[in-house]
Structure formats: structure tokens, C-alpha cells
CSV table of C-alpha atoms and ligand atoms in Angstrom, one decimal:
chain,number,residue,atom,x,y,z
A,105,UNK,CA,22.9,9.8,-1.0
A,106,UNK,CA,22.3,8.4,2.5
A,107,UNK,CA,18.6,7.9,3.0
A,108,UNK,CA,17.9,8.8,6.7
A,109,UNK,CA,14.9,8.4,8.9
A,110,UNK,CA,14.7,10.1,12.3
A,111,UNK,CA,12.3,8.8,15.0
A,112,UNK,CA,11.4,11.2,17.7
A,113,UNK,CA,10.2,9.1,20.7
A,114,UNK,CA,11.4,5.5,20.8
A,115,UNK,CA,8.9,4.0,23.2
A,116,UNK,CA,6.7,1.1,22.2
A,117,UNK,CA,5.6,2.5,18.9
A,118,UNK,CA,8.9,4.3,17.9
A,119,UNK,CA,11.0,1.2,18.7
A,120,UNK,CA,8.7,-1.2,16.9
A,121,UNK,CA,8.7,1.2,13.9
A,122,UNK,CA,12.5,1.2,14.0
A,123,UNK,CA,12.6,-2.6,14.0
A,124,UNK,CA,10.2,-2.8,11.0
A,125,UNK,CA,12.3,-0.3,9.1
A,126,UNK,CA,15.4,-2.3,9.8
A,127,UNK,CA,13.8,-5.6,8.7
A,128,UNK,CA,12.5,-4.0,5.6
A,129,UNK,CA,15.8,-2.4,4.8
A,130,UNK,CA,14.2,1.0,4.1
A,131,UNK,CA,17.0,3.4,4.9
A,132,UNK,CA,20.8,3.6,5.4
A,133,UNK,CA,20.6,5.5,8.7
A,134,UNK,CA,18.1,5.6,11.5
A,135,UNK,CA,18.5,8.5,14.0
A,136,UNK,CA,16.7,7.9,17.3
A,137,UNK,CA,15.8,10.8,19.6
A,138,UNK,CA,14.2,10.4,23.1
A,139,UNK,CA,14.3,12.6,26.2
A,140,UNK,CA,15.0,9.6,28.4
A,141,UNK,CA,18.7,9.3,27.7
A,142,UNK,CA,19.5,5.9,29.3
A,143,UNK,CA,16.3,4.4,27.6
A,144,UNK,CA,17.6,5.9,24.3
A,145,UNK,CA,21.0,4.4,24.7
A,146,UNK,CA,19.4,1.0,25.4
A,147,UNK,CA,17.2,1.2,22.3
A,148,UNK,CA,20.2,2.1,20.1
A,149,UNK,CA,22.1,-0.9,21.4
A,150,UNK,CA,19.2,-3.3,21.1
A,151,UNK,CA,18.1,-2.2,17.6
A,152,UNK,CA,21.7,-2.1,16.4
A,153,UNK,CA,21.9,-5.9,17.2
A,154,UNK,CA,19.0,-6.6,14.9
A,155,UNK,CA,20.6,-4.4,12.2
A,156,UNK,CA,23.9,-6.3,12.5
A,157,UNK,CA,22.0,-9.6,12.3
A,158,UNK,CA,20.2,-8.5,9.2
A,159,UNK,CA,23.5,-7.4,7.7
A,160,UNK,CA,21.6,-4.8,5.6
A,161,UNK,CA,23.8,-2.0,6.7
A,162,UNK,CA,21.2,0.2,8.5
A,163,UNK,CA,23.2,2.3,10.9
A,164,UNK,CA,21.4,3.2,14.2
A,165,UNK,CA,22.5,6.3,16.0
A,166,UNK,CA,21.3,8.4,19.0
A,167,UNK,CA,20.7,11.9,17.7
A,168,UNK,CA,19.7,15.5,18.8
A,169,UNK,CA,16.7,17.3,17.4
A,170,UNK,CA,19.0,19.4,15.2
A,171,UNK,CA,20.6,16.3,13.7
A,172,UNK,CA,17.1,14.9,13.1
A,173,UNK,CA,16.2,18.0,11.2
A,174,UNK,CA,18.4,16.8,8.3
A,175,UNK,CA,16.6,13.5,7.9
A,176,UNK,CA,14.6,12.6,4.8
A,177,UNK,CA,11.7,11.5,7.0
A,178,UNK,CA,11.1,12.6,10.5
A,179,UNK,CA,8.7,10.4,12.4
A,180,UNK,CA,7.0,11.9,15.5
A,181,UNK,CA,6.1,9.1,17.9
A,182,UNK,CA,6.8,10.9,21.2
A,183,UNK,CA,4.2,10.9,24.0
A,184,UNK,CA,4.2,11.9,27.6
A,185,UNK,CA,2.8,9.5,30.2
A,186,UNK,CA,-0.7,10.3,31.2
A,187,UNK,CA,-0.8,12.0,34.6
A,188,UNK,CA,-3.0,10.8,37.5
A,189,UNK,CA,-6.3,12.6,37.4
A,190,UNK,CA,-5.5,14.2,34.0
A,191,UNK,CA,-8.6,14.4,31.7
A,192,UNK,CA,-8.4,13.3,28.1
A,193,UNK,CA,-8.6,16.9,27.0
A,194,UNK,CA,-5.7,18.0,29.3
A,195,UNK,CA,-3.7,15.0,28.1
A,196,UNK,CA,-4.3,15.8,24.4
A,197,UNK,CA,-3.3,19.4,25.0
A,198,UNK,CA,-0.1,18.3,26.6
A,199,UNK,CA,0.6,16.0,23.6
A,200,UNK,CA,0.1,19.1,21.4
A,201,UNK,CA,2.6,21.0,23.7
A,202,UNK,CA,5.1,18.2,23.3
A,203,UNK,CA,4.8,18.4,19.5
A,204,UNK,CA,5.1,22.2,19.7
A,205,UNK,CA,8.4,22.0,21.7
A,206,UNK,CA,9.8,19.3,19.5
A,207,UNK,CA,9.1,21.1,16.2
A,208,UNK,CA,10.6,24.3,17.7
A,209,UNK,CA,13.7,22.4,18.6
A,210,UNK,CA,13.9,20.9,15.1
A,211,UNK,CA,13.1,23.9,12.9
A,212,UNK,CA,14.2,24.4,10.2
A,213,UNK,CA,13.6,21.0,8.6
A,214,UNK,CA,15.6,20.0,5.6
A,215,UNK,CA,13.8,21.5,2.6
A,216,UNK,CA,12.3,18.3,1.1
A,217,UNK,CA,11.9,16.5,4.5
A,218,UNK,CA,8.7,14.6,5.1
A,219,UNK,CA,7.2,14.8,8.6
A,220,UNK,CA,5.2,11.8,9.6
A,221,UNK,CA,3.0,12.2,12.7
A,222,UNK,CA,2.0,8.9,14.5
A,223,UNK,CA,1.2,10.2,18.0
A,224,UNK,CA,-2.4,10.9,19.0
A,225,UNK,CA,-4.6,12.8,18.6
A,226,UNK,CA,-3.2,12.2,15.1
A,227,UNK,CA,-5.3,14.5,13.0
A,228,UNK,CA,-5.0,17.5,15.4
A,229,UNK,CA,-1.3,16.9,15.7
A,230,UNK,CA,-0.8,16.6,12.0
A,231,UNK,CA,-2.6,19.9,11.5
A,232,UNK,CA,-0.5,21.6,14.1
A,233,UNK,CA,2.7,20.1,12.7
A,234,UNK,CA,1.8,21.5,9.3
A,235,UNK,CA,1.4,25.0,10.7
A,236,UNK,CA,4.5,25.0,12.9
A,237,UNK,CA,7.0,23.1,10.7
A,238,UNK,CA,6.7,25.6,7.7
A,239,UNK,CA,6.8,22.5,5.4
A,240,UNK,CA,4.4,22.5,2.5
A,241,UNK,CA,1.1,20.6,3.2
A,242,UNK,CA,2.2,17.8,0.9
A,243,UNK,CA,5.2,17.0,3.2
A,244,UNK,CA,3.3,16.7,6.4
A,245,UNK,CA,1.4,13.4,6.8
A,246,UNK,CA,-0.3,11.6,9.7
A,247,UNK,CA,-0.8,7.9,9.9
A,248,UNK,CA,-4.5,8.7,10.4
A,249,UNK,CA,-6.8,5.7,9.7
A,250,UNK,CA,-4.1,3.6,7.9
A,251,UNK,CA,-4.0,1.1,10.8
A,252,UNK,CA,-7.8,0.9,11.1
A,253,UNK,CA,-7.9,0.3,7.3
A,254,UNK,CA,-5.5,-2.6,7.8
A,255,UNK,CA,-7.8,-3.9,10.5
A,256,UNK,CA,-10.8,-3.6,8.3
A,257,UNK,CA,-9.1,-5.6,5.5
A,258,UNK,CA,-8.3,-8.3,8.1
A,259,UNK,CA,-11.8,-8.5,9.4
A,260,UNK,CA,-13.3,-8.7,5.9
A,261,UNK,CA,-10.6,-11.2,4.8
A,262,UNK,CA,-11.5,-13.5,7.7
A,263,UNK,CA,-15.2,-13.3,6.8
A,264,UNK,CA,-14.6,-14.0,3.1
A,265,UNK,CA,-11.9,-16.6,3.7
A,266,UNK,CA,-9.4,-14.8,1.5
A,267,UNK,CA,-6.0,-13.2,2.0
A,268,UNK,CA,-6.1,-9.6,3.4
A,269,UNK,CA,-4.1,-8.5,0.4
A,270,UNK,CA,-7.1,-9.5,-1.8
A,271,UNK,CA,-9.4,-7.0,0.0
A,272,UNK,CA,-9.6,-3.4,-1.0
A,273,UNK,CA,-11.1,-1.4,1.8
A,274,UNK,CA,-10.5,1.9,3.7
A,275,UNK,CA,-11.5,3.7,6.8
A,276,UNK,CA,-11.6,7.4,6.3
A,277,UNK,CA,-12.2,10.7,8.2
A,278,UNK,CA,-11.1,11.7,11.7
A,279,UNK,CA,-9.3,9.0,13.5
A,280,UNK,CA,-11.5,7.6,16.4
A,281,UNK,CA,-15.2,7.8,17.0
A,282,UNK,CA,-16.1,9.6,13.8
A,283,UNK,CA,-14.0,7.6,11.4
A,284,UNK,CA,-16.2,5.8,8.8
A,285,UNK,CA,-16.1,3.1,6.1
A,286,UNK,CA,-17.1,4.0,2.6
A,287,UNK,CA,-18.7,0.6,1.9
A,288,UNK,CA,-19.4,1.4,-1.8
A,289,UNK,CA,-15.6,1.3,-2.4
A,290,UNK,CA,-15.0,-2.0,-0.8
A,291,UNK,CA,-14.1,-4.9,-3.1
A,292,UNK,CA,-12.8,-8.5,-2.7
A,293,UNK,CA,-10.6,-9.6,-5.6
A,294,UNK,CA,-11.9,-6.7,-7.7
A,295,UNK,CA,-15.6,-7.6,-7.1
A,296,UNK,CA,-17.7,-5.0,-5.3
A,297,UNK,CA,-18.9,-6.1,-1.9
A,298,UNK,CA,-22.4,-5.2,-2.9
A,299,UNK,CA,-22.3,-8.1,-5.5
A,300,UNK,CA,-20.9,-10.7,-3.2
A,301,UNK,CA,-22.8,-13.1,-1.0
A,302,UNK,CA,-20.6,-14.7,1.7
A,303,UNK,CA,-21.9,-17.7,3.6
A,304,UNK,CA,-22.3,-15.5,6.7
A,305,UNK,CA,-23.9,-12.2,6.0
A,306,UNK,CA,-21.7,-9.1,6.5
A,307,UNK,CA,-22.8,-7.0,9.5
A,308,UNK,CA,-21.4,-3.7,8.3
A,309,UNK,CA,-22.1,-1.8,11.6
A,310,UNK,CA,-20.5,-4.5,13.7
A,311,UNK,CA,-17.4,-4.5,11.5
A,312,UNK,CA,-17.1,-0.7,11.6
A,313,UNK,CA,-17.4,-0.9,15.4
A,314,UNK,CA,-14.9,-3.7,15.7
A,315,UNK,CA,-12.5,-1.7,13.7
A,316,UNK,CA,-13.0,1.3,16.1
A,317,UNK,CA,-12.7,-0.8,19.3
A,318,UNK,CA,-9.7,-3.0,18.4
A,319,UNK,CA,-7.1,-0.4,19.4
A,320,UNK,CA,-8.8,0.0,22.9
A,321,UNK,CA,-8.9,-3.8,23.3
A,322,UNK,CA,-5.2,-4.2,22.6
A,323,UNK,CA,-4.4,-1.4,25.0
A,324,UNK,CA,-6.6,-3.0,27.7
A,325,UNK,CA,-5.0,-6.4,27.2
A,326,UNK,CA,-1.3,-5.5,26.8
A,327,UNK,CA,-1.0,-1.8,27.6
A,328,UNK,CA,0.2,-0.6,24.2
A,329,UNK,CA,-0.1,-1.0,20.5
A,330,UNK,CA,3.2,-1.5,18.6
A,331,UNK,CA,3.3,-4.0,15.7
A,332,UNK,CA,0.4,-3.0,13.5
A,333,UNK,CA,1.3,0.7,13.6
A,334,UNK,CA,5.0,-0.2,13.1
A,335,UNK,CA,4.1,-2.1,9.8
A,336,UNK,CA,2.0,0.9,8.7
A,337,UNK,CA,4.9,3.3,9.4
A,338,UNK,CA,7.3,1.1,7.5
A,339,UNK,CA,5.0,0.8,4.5
A,340,UNK,CA,4.4,4.6,4.4
A,341,UNK,CA,8.2,5.3,4.6
A,342,UNK,CA,8.9,2.7,1.9
A,343,UNK,CA,6.4,4.2,-0.5
A,344,UNK,CA,7.8,7.7,0.1
A,345,UNK,CA,11.6,6.9,-0.1
A,346,UNK,CA,11.3,4.5,-3.0
A,347,UNK,CA,8.8,6.7,-4.8
A,348,UNK,CA,6.4,3.7,-5.1
A,349,UNK,CA,3.3,5.9,-5.5
A,350,UNK,CA,1.1,3.5,-3.6
A,351,UNK,CA,-2.3,4.7,-2.5
A,352,UNK,CA,-3.1,4.7,1.2
A,353,UNK,CA,-5.6,6.4,3.5
A,354,UNK,CA,-3.5,8.8,5.5
A,355,UNK,CA,-4.1,12.1,7.3
A,356,UNK,CA,-3.1,15.2,5.4
A,357,UNK,CA,-4.3,18.8,5.0
A,358,UNK,CA,-7.8,19.0,3.4
A,359,UNK,CA,-7.9,22.3,1.6
A,360,UNK,CA,-11.7,22.5,1.8
A,361,UNK,CA,-11.9,21.7,5.5
A,362,UNK,CA,-8.9,23.6,6.8
A,363,UNK,CA,-7.4,20.7,8.8
A,364,UNK,CA,-5.8,17.2,8.3
A,365,UNK,CA,-8.1,14.2,8.0
A,366,UNK,CA,-7.7,10.8,6.4
A,367,UNK,CA,-8.4,10.4,2.7
A,368,UNK,CA,-6.7,8.2,0.1
A,369,UNK,CA,-3.4,9.7,-1.2
A,370,UNK,CA,-0.6,8.7,-3.6
A,371,UNK,CA,2.6,8.5,-1.6
A,372,UNK,CA,5.9,9.2,-3.3
A,373,UNK,CA,9.2,11.0,-2.9
A,374,UNK,CA,7.5,14.4,-2.4
A,375,UNK,CA,5.1,13.0,0.2
A,376,UNK,CA,1.5,13.4,-1.0
A,377,UNK,CA,2.0,13.3,-4.8
A,378,UNK,CA,-1.7,13.5,-5.6
A,379,UNK,CA,-5.0,12.7,-4.1
A,380,UNK,CA,-8.0,10.6,-5.1
A,381,UNK,CA,-11.4,12.2,-5.0
A,382,UNK,CA,-13.8,9.9,-3.2
A,383,UNK,CA,-17.6,10.2,-3.8
A,384,UNK,CA,-19.2,10.4,-0.3
A,385,UNK,CA,-22.9,10.5,0.8
A,386,UNK,CA,-24.3,13.5,2.5
A,387,UNK,CA,-24.1,11.9,6.0
A,388,UNK,CA,-20.3,11.2,5.6
A,389,UNK,CA,-19.8,14.7,4.2
A,390,UNK,CA,-21.6,16.2,7.3
A,391,UNK,CA,-19.5,14.0,9.5
A,392,UNK,CA,-16.3,15.3,7.9
A,393,UNK,CA,-17.5,18.9,8.4
A,394,UNK,CA,-18.2,18.3,12.1
A,395,UNK,CA,-14.9,16.5,12.6
A,396,UNK,CA,-13.0,19.4,10.9
A,397,UNK,CA,-14.7,22.0,13.2
A,398,UNK,CA,-13.7,19.9,16.3
A,399,UNK,CA,-10.1,19.6,15.1
A,400,UNK,CA,-9.8,23.3,14.3
A,401,UNK,CA,-11.1,24.2,17.8
A,402,UNK,CA,-8.3,22.1,19.4
A,403,UNK,CA,-5.7,23.4,17.0
A,404,UNK,CA,-6.7,27.1,17.6
A,405,UNK,CA,-6.6,26.6,21.4
A,406,UNK,CA,-3.1,25.1,21.1
A,407,UNK,CA,-1.5,27.6,18.7
A,408,UNK,CA,-2.0,31.1,20.0
B,556,LIG,N1,-1.5,6.5,14.9
B,556,LIG,C1,-1.8,5.3,15.4
B,556,LIG,O1,-2.5,4.5,14.9
B,556,LIG,C2,-1.2,4.9,16.8
B,556,LIG,C3,-1.1,3.6,17.2
B,556,LIG,C4,-0.6,3.4,18.5
B,556,LIG,C5,-0.1,4.4,19.3
B,556,LIG,N2,-0.2,5.7,18.8
B,556,LIG,C6,0.3,6.8,19.6
B,556,LIG,O2,1.8,6.9,19.5
B,556,LIG,C7,2.3,7.6,20.6
B,556,LIG,C8,3.4,6.8,21.2
B,556,LIG,O3,2.9,5.6,21.9
B,556,LIG,P1,3.9,4.6,22.7
B,556,LIG,O4,3.0,3.5,23.1
B,556,LIG,O5,5.1,4.4,21.9
B,556,LIG,O6,4.2,5.6,24.0
B,556,LIG,P2,5.5,5.3,24.9
B,556,LIG,O7,5.1,6.1,26.2
B,556,LIG,O8,5.8,3.9,25.0
B,556,LIG,O9,6.7,6.1,24.2
B,556,LIG,C9,6.7,7.5,24.0
B,556,LIG,C10,8.2,7.9,24.0
B,556,LIG,O10,8.2,9.3,23.7
B,556,LIG,C11,9.3,9.8,24.5
B,556,LIG,N3,9.2,11.3,24.6
B,556,LIG,C12,8.3,12.0,25.4
B,556,LIG,N4,8.5,13.3,25.2
B,556,LIG,C13,9.5,13.4,24.3
B,556,LIG,C14,10.1,14.5,23.7
B,556,LIG,N5,9.8,15.8,24.0
B,556,LIG,N6,11.2,14.3,22.9
B,556,LIG,C15,11.5,13.0,22.6
B,556,LIG,N7,10.9,11.9,23.1
B,556,LIG,C16,9.9,12.1,23.9
B,556,LIG,C17,9.2,9.1,25.8
B,556,LIG,O11,10.4,9.1,26.6
B,556,LIG,C18,8.9,7.6,25.3
B,556,LIG,O12,10.1,6.9,25.1
B,556,LIG,C19,1.1,7.8,21.5
B,556,LIG,O13,0.6,9.1,21.3
B,556,LIG,C20,0.1,6.8,21.1
B,556,LIG,O14,-1.2,7.2,21.4
B,556,LIG,C21,-0.7,6.0,17.6
């Protein structure tokens, strides 16, 4: 069986994700799709060099949407450039239209394919992708707050002077302004954060804000985000294809809310294998309800 991953949109994020997948030797074949044909040819050549160097046998090929439909995982990382004078809402609706066109060109997906949405607005696009792809909800996943969770671990690790891998912490909810940190679940080396007393007190509000703002800062400073999200994509794909059943906060359909939002999920060969119930306070529950109503409004206005 040839494990194949297709990446739709090989700009900054798609290409960095491809590079991480090659280095981590996740699949036998990487199919790349992009509507800028000469850019696509260049990416295939450039990434092939890294695969030849790694000698891990990952084959890199340019592909059509129909060829991508047969991949085990299809990653949606396409985005249009923001137009001059375009509002955020107009731009987001255009991103939804791009997703719509791409899914129509791909449909039908291979029966057990996993669709991984990376592009923003990630929760809205994941919800739309689930409706349009006709894949079961467990097979449509958004990267959601995974990257923010990685950032949260990093910030806490720095403060406690430990490795990020020794920190267990997640950002949940709707990616962006209303994402939140369930602090009662945070632990360092298995010890609850509520029982730890670091030399510098932990400013939870500041850390939550820093986590929210880091993406904007990176974009202001270098124009795009690539490596952190690429690592997140590679980790998600590895857990799925190797059926590792690791638990990560990703965006997926929340039955009770009617849209996709980030909650912890067990990722394996079928996508979302199972979910973990998280106890939340009433404020966070209200925040989820509000986020869900906002997402559903955008989804309804984009799918007639
Ligand atoms: N989920 C996250 O945490 C996260 C992090 C960083 C970026 N993003 C999002 O990822 C997306 C991609 O960002 P980027 O920096 O790579 O953008 P980019 O502009 O560098 O690349 C987008 C690519 O998509 C291609 N494209 C556009 N329409 C297409 C179509 N219909 N079919 C195929 N390809 C198409 C473009 O030609 C381009 O190569 C954006 O929506 C961005 O906001 C998400």
C-alpha cells in the first residue's frame, strides 16, 4: 500500500508542511496541487531535492485535483492573496469560495480519506469542508488551536525552565480571539500548575494573550507563518497514518454545537478515533456557544 498525502496550495505553509513530511518520512508519495503552474513546478523540483538527499524514498509529484482525491490525506492549505481594500469578512468569504471550488473539483474523495484543513478561518472552513466533502465528520479535521497549544507549551516551558515536551497544556475553542486555555488541565511533569510555585509568578492572562498575538507578530515581522504550522501538520499526519492514537487539540465537528471547534481528540487511522470530554466552567461554555453561533452564520451565508 502506497501511503499518499496530497497538499492543495503549496505556498509558504503548504511547502513547509511538505518539507516537514519529507524529513519525518511520513508517506511514500506527496502529491502537490497549486493553481500557479510554474510555481508548482518549482516547488516539486525544490522539494524533490530534499527527498533525494534524505534518501527516504518519498516521491514528490505535481498532481490534479482528481489525482489528489485518491490520497490517504488531503491537506487544504490554499489561500488567495488579500485584495487591496478587501475587508476581513470579504476575504474570509473568498477563502470559503476557494475551498468550495477545490472540494467540488476533488469530489468524490477516496472513501477512507482524511481531509485536513489548515487555511483560515480554520473552524469555519473545517465545518464547510465537512458539509461539502460528504466525508464522515470523523474524517474532516482542522489544525484548529494545535499551533497555539504548541506555543502555550513553549511559553510555560520557558517560565518553568523545563523542556516543552514536559508541559501538558492546550488551547481550545474557536481559533483566534475567543480561543481559551483550560488552566485546570495544565500540568508540568505531571504536577498540576495549581500546585506549582515558579520563581516568577505565572501571569495567566498575559500568557493567554501572548499565545493569541504570536501569530500576528510573526506575520508583521516576516510576512508569513510556516515552520510551526508545518510541524503541527506533520505530527497530525503521522499520528493518523501510523495509527499512533496521540491526543491533540484539533478542530472537528462538535455534535452539540453544530460546527467544528478545537477540543482534544485521539488521532488514528480513521481520523478522529474518539474524543475526550473536558470539564469546562460556565464562562468557557458560553464562549463556545457564542463562537459556534458566529461560525454557523458564516457557514450558512457561504453554503446556499
Ligand atoms: N492553521 C494555522 O494555524 C495556520 C497557520 C499559518 C497560516 N495558515 C493559513 O494557511 C493558508 C496558507 O497560507 P500561506 O502563507 O501558505 O499562503 P500563500 O499565499 O503563501 O500560499 C497559498 C497558496 O495557495 C495557492 N492557491 C490559491 N488558490 C488555489 C486553488 N484554488 N487551488 C490550488 N492552490 C491554490 C496559491 O497559488 C499559493 O501558492 C492561509 O489561509 C493562512 O492564513 C494557517
